Amino acid sequence: MVTRVFTIYQLVYLIVYNLSKMIHTFNVKLILIPNLFDMFIQDQIDINEAKSLIKEIVDAILILSRRNNVLFITSILLNNLLSISDLYYKTLLPLFNKSIEIIQSKSSERFIMKIDEKFCNYVTNYVTNNRKYFISKNDLLIVSKISR
């Protein structure tokens, strides 16, 4: 199932009020939201209003993922987020157990792929595993055809 929204307010309404019904109706197990905060940049929303709307989105995602055992995947283009990138980092990224950050080196055709994993350890609460990998631009752009 594919759903498209055109404004920030439609996005918030979809996630907060309609997504639960859709999950149950269609037995959804994976929700993919590409470039989650792109509309916040396009609409040039006030920072205080953005904080409020992001909190609504974050709270809804937490509730939906825990109640329904749904996997949420999203992408965030931080290089476009200028002044509010800290807001997104602080509110959204801590929600996810795993994150992949891809950083292009300014001096070469290589990328740094930073993978952060958090997992629950009953002795120390949360353990974070940070790993960095170097990958070439060509390797990142290669998509192989799956043979059947």
PDB file of C-alpha atoms in Angstrom:
ATOM      1  CA  MET A   1       0.000   0.000   0.000  1.00  0.00           C
ATOM      2  CA  VAL A   2       1.294   3.472  -0.854  1.00  0.00           C
ATOM      3  CA  THR A   3       0.046   6.704   0.671  1.00  0.00           C
ATOM      4  CA  ARG A   4       1.120  10.205  -0.239  1.00  0.00           C
ATOM      5  CA  VAL A   5       0.674  13.451   1.644  1.00  0.00           C
ATOM      6  CA  PHE A   6       1.363  16.973   0.431  1.00  0.00           C
ATOM      7  CA  THR A   7       1.603  19.064   3.610  1.00  0.00           C
ATOM      8  CA  ILE A   8       3.145  18.733   7.039  1.00  0.00           C
ATOM      9  CA  TYR A   9      -0.281  18.710   8.605  1.00  0.00           C
ATOM     10  CA  GLN A  10      -1.465  15.867   6.358  1.00  0.00           C
ATOM     11  CA  LEU A  11       1.665  13.914   7.335  1.00  0.00           C
ATOM     12  CA  VAL A  12       1.022  14.429  11.047  1.00  0.00           C
ATOM     13  CA  TYR A  13      -2.663  13.549  10.662  1.00  0.00           C
ATOM     14  CA  LEU A  14      -1.829  10.400   8.713  1.00  0.00           C
ATOM     15  CA  ILE A  15       0.722   9.168  11.255  1.00  0.00           C
ATOM     16  CA  VAL A  16      -1.141  10.198  14.412  1.00  0.00           C
ATOM     17  CA  TYR A  17      -4.751   9.382  13.468  1.00  0.00           C
ATOM     18  CA  ASN A  18      -4.939   7.120  10.391  1.00  0.00           C
ATOM     19  CA  LEU A  19      -1.882   4.883  10.490  1.00  0.00           C
ATOM     20  CA  SER A  20      -3.178   2.660  13.288  1.00  0.00           C
ATOM     21  CA  LYS A  21      -6.319   1.834  11.288  1.00  0.00           C
ATOM     22  CA  MET A  22      -4.251   1.149   8.169  1.00  0.00           C
ATOM     23  CA  ILE A  23      -1.900  -1.153  10.081  1.00  0.00           C
ATOM     24  CA  HIS A  24      -4.820  -3.251  11.289  1.00  0.00           C
ATOM     25  CA  THR A  25      -6.801  -3.182   8.044  1.00  0.00           C
ATOM     26  CA  PHE A  26      -3.887  -4.251   5.836  1.00  0.00           C
ATOM     27  CA  ASN A  27      -1.831  -6.226   8.419  1.00  0.00           C
ATOM     28  CA  VAL A  28       1.162  -3.919   7.880  1.00  0.00           C
ATOM     29  CA  LYS A  29       4.531  -5.017   9.260  1.00  0.00           C
ATOM     30  CA  LEU A  30       6.802  -2.441   7.599  1.00  0.00           C
ATOM     31  CA  ILE A  31       6.363   1.303   7.249  1.00  0.00           C
ATOM     32  CA  LEU A  32       8.792   3.200   5.052  1.00  0.00           C
ATOM     33  CA  ILE A  33       8.812   6.990   5.217  1.00  0.00           C
ATOM     34  CA  PRO A  34      11.470   8.412   2.889  1.00  0.00           C
ATOM     35  CA  ASN A  35      12.947  11.778   3.789  1.00  0.00           C
ATOM     36  CA  LEU A  36      10.650  12.201   6.771  1.00  0.00           C
ATOM     37  CA  PHE A  37      11.375  15.862   7.464  1.00  0.00           C
ATOM     38  CA  ASP A  38      11.589  17.197   3.928  1.00  0.00           C
ATOM     39  CA  MET A  39       8.232  18.962   4.237  1.00  0.00           C
ATOM     40  CA  PHE A  40       9.423  20.848   7.311  1.00  0.00           C
ATOM     41  CA  ILE A  41      12.145  22.416   5.170  1.00  0.00           C
ATOM     42  CA  GLN A  42       9.943  23.040   2.116  1.00  0.00           C
ATOM     43  CA  ASP A  43       7.192  24.749   4.105  1.00  0.00           C
ATOM     44  CA  GLN A  44       9.642  26.802   6.201  1.00  0.00           C
ATOM     45  CA  ILE A  45       7.655  26.185   9.357  1.00  0.00           C
ATOM     46  CA  ASP A  46       8.258  28.064  12.621  1.00  0.00           C
ATOM     47  CA  ILE A  47      10.732  26.184  14.847  1.00  0.00           C
ATOM     48  CA  ASN A  48       8.330  26.006  17.822  1.00  0.00           C
ATOM     49  CA  GLU A  49       5.538  24.632  15.680  1.00  0.00           C
ATOM     50  CA  ALA A  50       8.010  22.169  14.124  1.00  0.00           C
ATOM     51  CA  LYS A  51       8.981  20.939  17.605  1.00  0.00           C
ATOM     52  CA  SER A  52       5.349  20.373  18.503  1.00  0.00           C
ATOM     53  CA  LEU A  53       4.547  18.501  15.281  1.00  0.00           C
ATOM     54  CA  ILE A  54       7.721  16.402  15.516  1.00  0.00           C
ATOM     55  CA  LYS A  55       6.808  15.435  19.073  1.00  0.00           C
ATOM     56  CA  GLU A  56       3.391  14.269  17.825  1.00  0.00           C
ATOM     57  CA  ILE A  57       5.035  12.205  15.065  1.00  0.00           C
ATOM     58  CA  VAL A  58       7.640  10.724  17.421  1.00  0.00           C
ATOM     59  CA  ASP A  59       5.069   9.808  20.076  1.00  0.00           C
ATOM     60  CA  ALA A  60       2.809   8.172  17.481  1.00  0.00           C
ATOM     61  CA  ILE A  61       5.684   6.175  15.937  1.00  0.00           C
ATOM     62  CA  LEU A  62       6.734   4.896  19.363  1.00  0.00           C
ATOM     63  CA  ILE A  63       3.208   3.816  20.254  1.00  0.00           C
ATOM     64  CA  LEU A  64       2.488   2.248  16.860  1.00  0.00           C
ATOM     65  CA  SER A  65       5.747   0.322  16.673  1.00  0.00           C
ATOM     66  CA  ARG A  66       5.405  -1.092  20.190  1.00  0.00           C
ATOM     67  CA  ARG A  67       1.703  -1.950  20.061  1.00  0.00           C
ATOM     68  CA  ASN A  68       1.715  -3.446  16.578  1.00  0.00           C
ATOM     69  CA  ASN A  69       5.238  -4.841  16.236  1.00  0.00           C
ATOM     70  CA  VAL A  70       5.799  -2.726  13.121  1.00  0.00           C
ATOM     71  CA  LEU A  71       9.211  -1.917  11.667  1.00  0.00           C
ATOM     72  CA  PHE A  72       9.632   1.781  10.811  1.00  0.00           C
ATOM     73  CA  ILE A  73      12.319   2.787   8.313  1.00  0.00           C
ATOM     74  CA  THR A  74      12.990   6.394   7.409  1.00  0.00           C
ATOM     75  CA  SER A  75      15.657   8.493   5.788  1.00  0.00           C
ATOM     76  CA  ILE A  76      16.715  11.976   6.768  1.00  0.00           C
ATOM     77  CA  LEU A  77      18.838  14.226   4.562  1.00  0.00           C
ATOM     78  CA  LEU A  78      20.664  16.206   7.217  1.00  0.00           C
ATOM     79  CA  ASN A  79      22.702  18.319   4.828  1.00  0.00           C
ATOM     80  CA  ASN A  80      19.473  20.097   3.876  1.00  0.00           C
ATOM     81  CA  LEU A  81      18.340  20.732   7.435  1.00  0.00           C
ATOM     82  CA  LEU A  82      20.619  23.646   8.340  1.00  0.00           C
ATOM     83  CA  SER A  83      19.408  25.373  11.512  1.00  0.00           C
ATOM     84  CA  ILE A  84      17.025  22.691  12.750  1.00  0.00           C
ATOM     85  CA  SER A  85      19.207  19.620  12.239  1.00  0.00           C
ATOM     86  CA  ASP A  86      19.905  19.417  15.992  1.00  0.00           C
ATOM     87  CA  LEU A  87      16.175  19.274  16.653  1.00  0.00           C
ATOM     88  CA  TYR A  88      15.788  16.261  14.364  1.00  0.00           C
ATOM     89  CA  TYR A  89      18.857  14.541  15.760  1.00  0.00           C
ATOM     90  CA  LYS A  90      17.714  14.980  19.335  1.00  0.00           C
ATOM     91  CA  THR A  91      14.093  13.940  18.800  1.00  0.00           C
ATOM     92  CA  LEU A  92      14.068  11.285  16.114  1.00  0.00           C
ATOM     93  CA  LEU A  93      17.337   9.376  16.020  1.00  0.00           C
ATOM     94  CA  PRO A  94      17.201   8.167  19.663  1.00  0.00           C
ATOM     95  CA  LEU A  95      13.982   6.323  18.785  1.00  0.00           C
ATOM     96  CA  PHE A  96      15.693   3.931  16.432  1.00  0.00           C
ATOM     97  CA  ASN A  97      17.728   0.954  17.568  1.00  0.00           C
ATOM     98  CA  LYS A  98      19.853   1.105  14.441  1.00  0.00           C
ATOM     99  CA  SER A  99      20.964   4.002  12.309  1.00  0.00           C
ATOM    100  CA  ILE A 100      23.245   4.324   9.302  1.00  0.00           C
ATOM    101  CA  GLU A 101      24.889   7.640   8.556  1.00  0.00           C
ATOM    102  CA  ILE A 102      26.626   8.104   5.223  1.00  0.00           C
ATOM    103  CA  ILE A 103      29.168  10.911   5.047  1.00  0.00           C
ATOM    104  CA  GLN A 104      30.984  11.848   1.855  1.00  0.00           C
ATOM    105  CA  SER A 105      34.644  12.659   2.189  1.00  0.00           C
ATOM    106  CA  LYS A 106      35.487  16.056   0.716  1.00  0.00           C
ATOM    107  CA  SER A 107      38.908  14.915  -0.388  1.00  0.00           C
ATOM    108  CA  SER A 108      38.077  11.673  -2.195  1.00  0.00           C
ATOM    109  CA  GLU A 109      35.418   9.548  -3.851  1.00  0.00           C
ATOM    110  CA  ARG A 110      34.992   7.538  -0.668  1.00  0.00           C
ATOM    111  CA  PHE A 111      32.178   7.599   1.853  1.00  0.00           C
ATOM    112  CA  ILE A 112      32.226   6.847   5.540  1.00  0.00           C
ATOM    113  CA  MET A 113      29.340   4.649   6.547  1.00  0.00           C
ATOM    114  CA  LYS A 114      28.759   4.901  10.293  1.00  0.00           C
ATOM    115  CA  ILE A 115      26.492   2.260  11.798  1.00  0.00           C
ATOM    116  CA  ASP A 116      25.136   2.752  15.316  1.00  0.00           C
ATOM    117  CA  GLU A 117      23.348  -0.075  17.075  1.00  0.00           C
ATOM    118  CA  LYS A 118      21.693   0.116  20.474  1.00  0.00           C
ATOM    119  CA  PHE A 119      20.522  -2.986  22.198  1.00  0.00           C
ATOM    120  CA  CYS A 120      19.144  -3.678  25.628  1.00  0.00           C
ATOM    121  CA  ASN A 121      21.429  -5.373  28.099  1.00  0.00           C
ATOM    122  CA  TYR A 122      19.748  -6.021  31.439  1.00  0.00           C
ATOM    123  CA  VAL A 123      22.954  -5.322  33.385  1.00  0.00           C
ATOM    124  CA  THR A 124      23.891  -1.975  31.807  1.00  0.00           C
ATOM    125  CA  ASN A 125      20.533  -0.927  30.307  1.00  0.00           C
ATOM    126  CA  TYR A 126      21.580   0.094  26.788  1.00  0.00           C
ATOM    127  CA  VAL A 127      24.799  -0.768  25.025  1.00  0.00           C
ATOM    128  CA  THR A 128      25.809   1.184  21.932  1.00  0.00           C
ATOM    129  CA  ASN A 129      27.975  -0.313  19.233  1.00  0.00           C
ATOM    130  CA  ASN A 130      29.529   2.223  16.848  1.00  0.00           C
ATOM    131  CA  ARG A 131      31.247   0.975  13.713  1.00  0.00           C
ATOM    132  CA  LYS A 132      32.650   2.827  10.738  1.00  0.00           C
ATOM    133  CA  TYR A 133      33.169   1.429   7.278  1.00  0.00           C
ATOM    134  CA  PHE A 134      34.754   3.035   4.253  1.00  0.00           C
ATOM    135  CA  ILE A 135      33.017   2.497   0.951  1.00  0.00           C
ATOM    136  CA  SER A 136      33.652   3.879  -2.517  1.00  0.00           C
ATOM    137  CA  LYS A 137      31.079   5.865  -4.439  1.00  0.00           C
ATOM    138  CA  ASN A 138      30.899   3.124  -7.084  1.00  0.00           C
ATOM    139  CA  ASP A 139      30.212   0.467  -4.454  1.00  0.00           C
ATOM    140  CA  LEU A 140      27.442   2.549  -2.969  1.00  0.00           C
ATOM    141  CA  LEU A 141      25.760   3.091  -6.335  1.00  0.00           C
ATOM    142  CA  ILE A 142      25.920  -0.529  -7.487  1.00  0.00           C
ATOM    143  CA  VAL A 143      22.635  -2.392  -7.309  1.00  0.00           C
ATOM    144  CA  SER A 144      22.776  -5.999  -8.405  1.00  0.00           C
ATOM    145  CA  LYS A 145      19.961  -7.773 -10.144  1.00  0.00           C
ATOM    146  CA  ILE A 146      18.606 -10.662  -8.129  1.00  0.00           C
ATOM    147  CA  SER A 147      18.474 -13.858 -10.132  1.00  0.00           C
ATOM    148  CA  ARG A 148      15.537 -16.187  -9.596  1.00  0.00           C
TER     149      ARG A 148
END
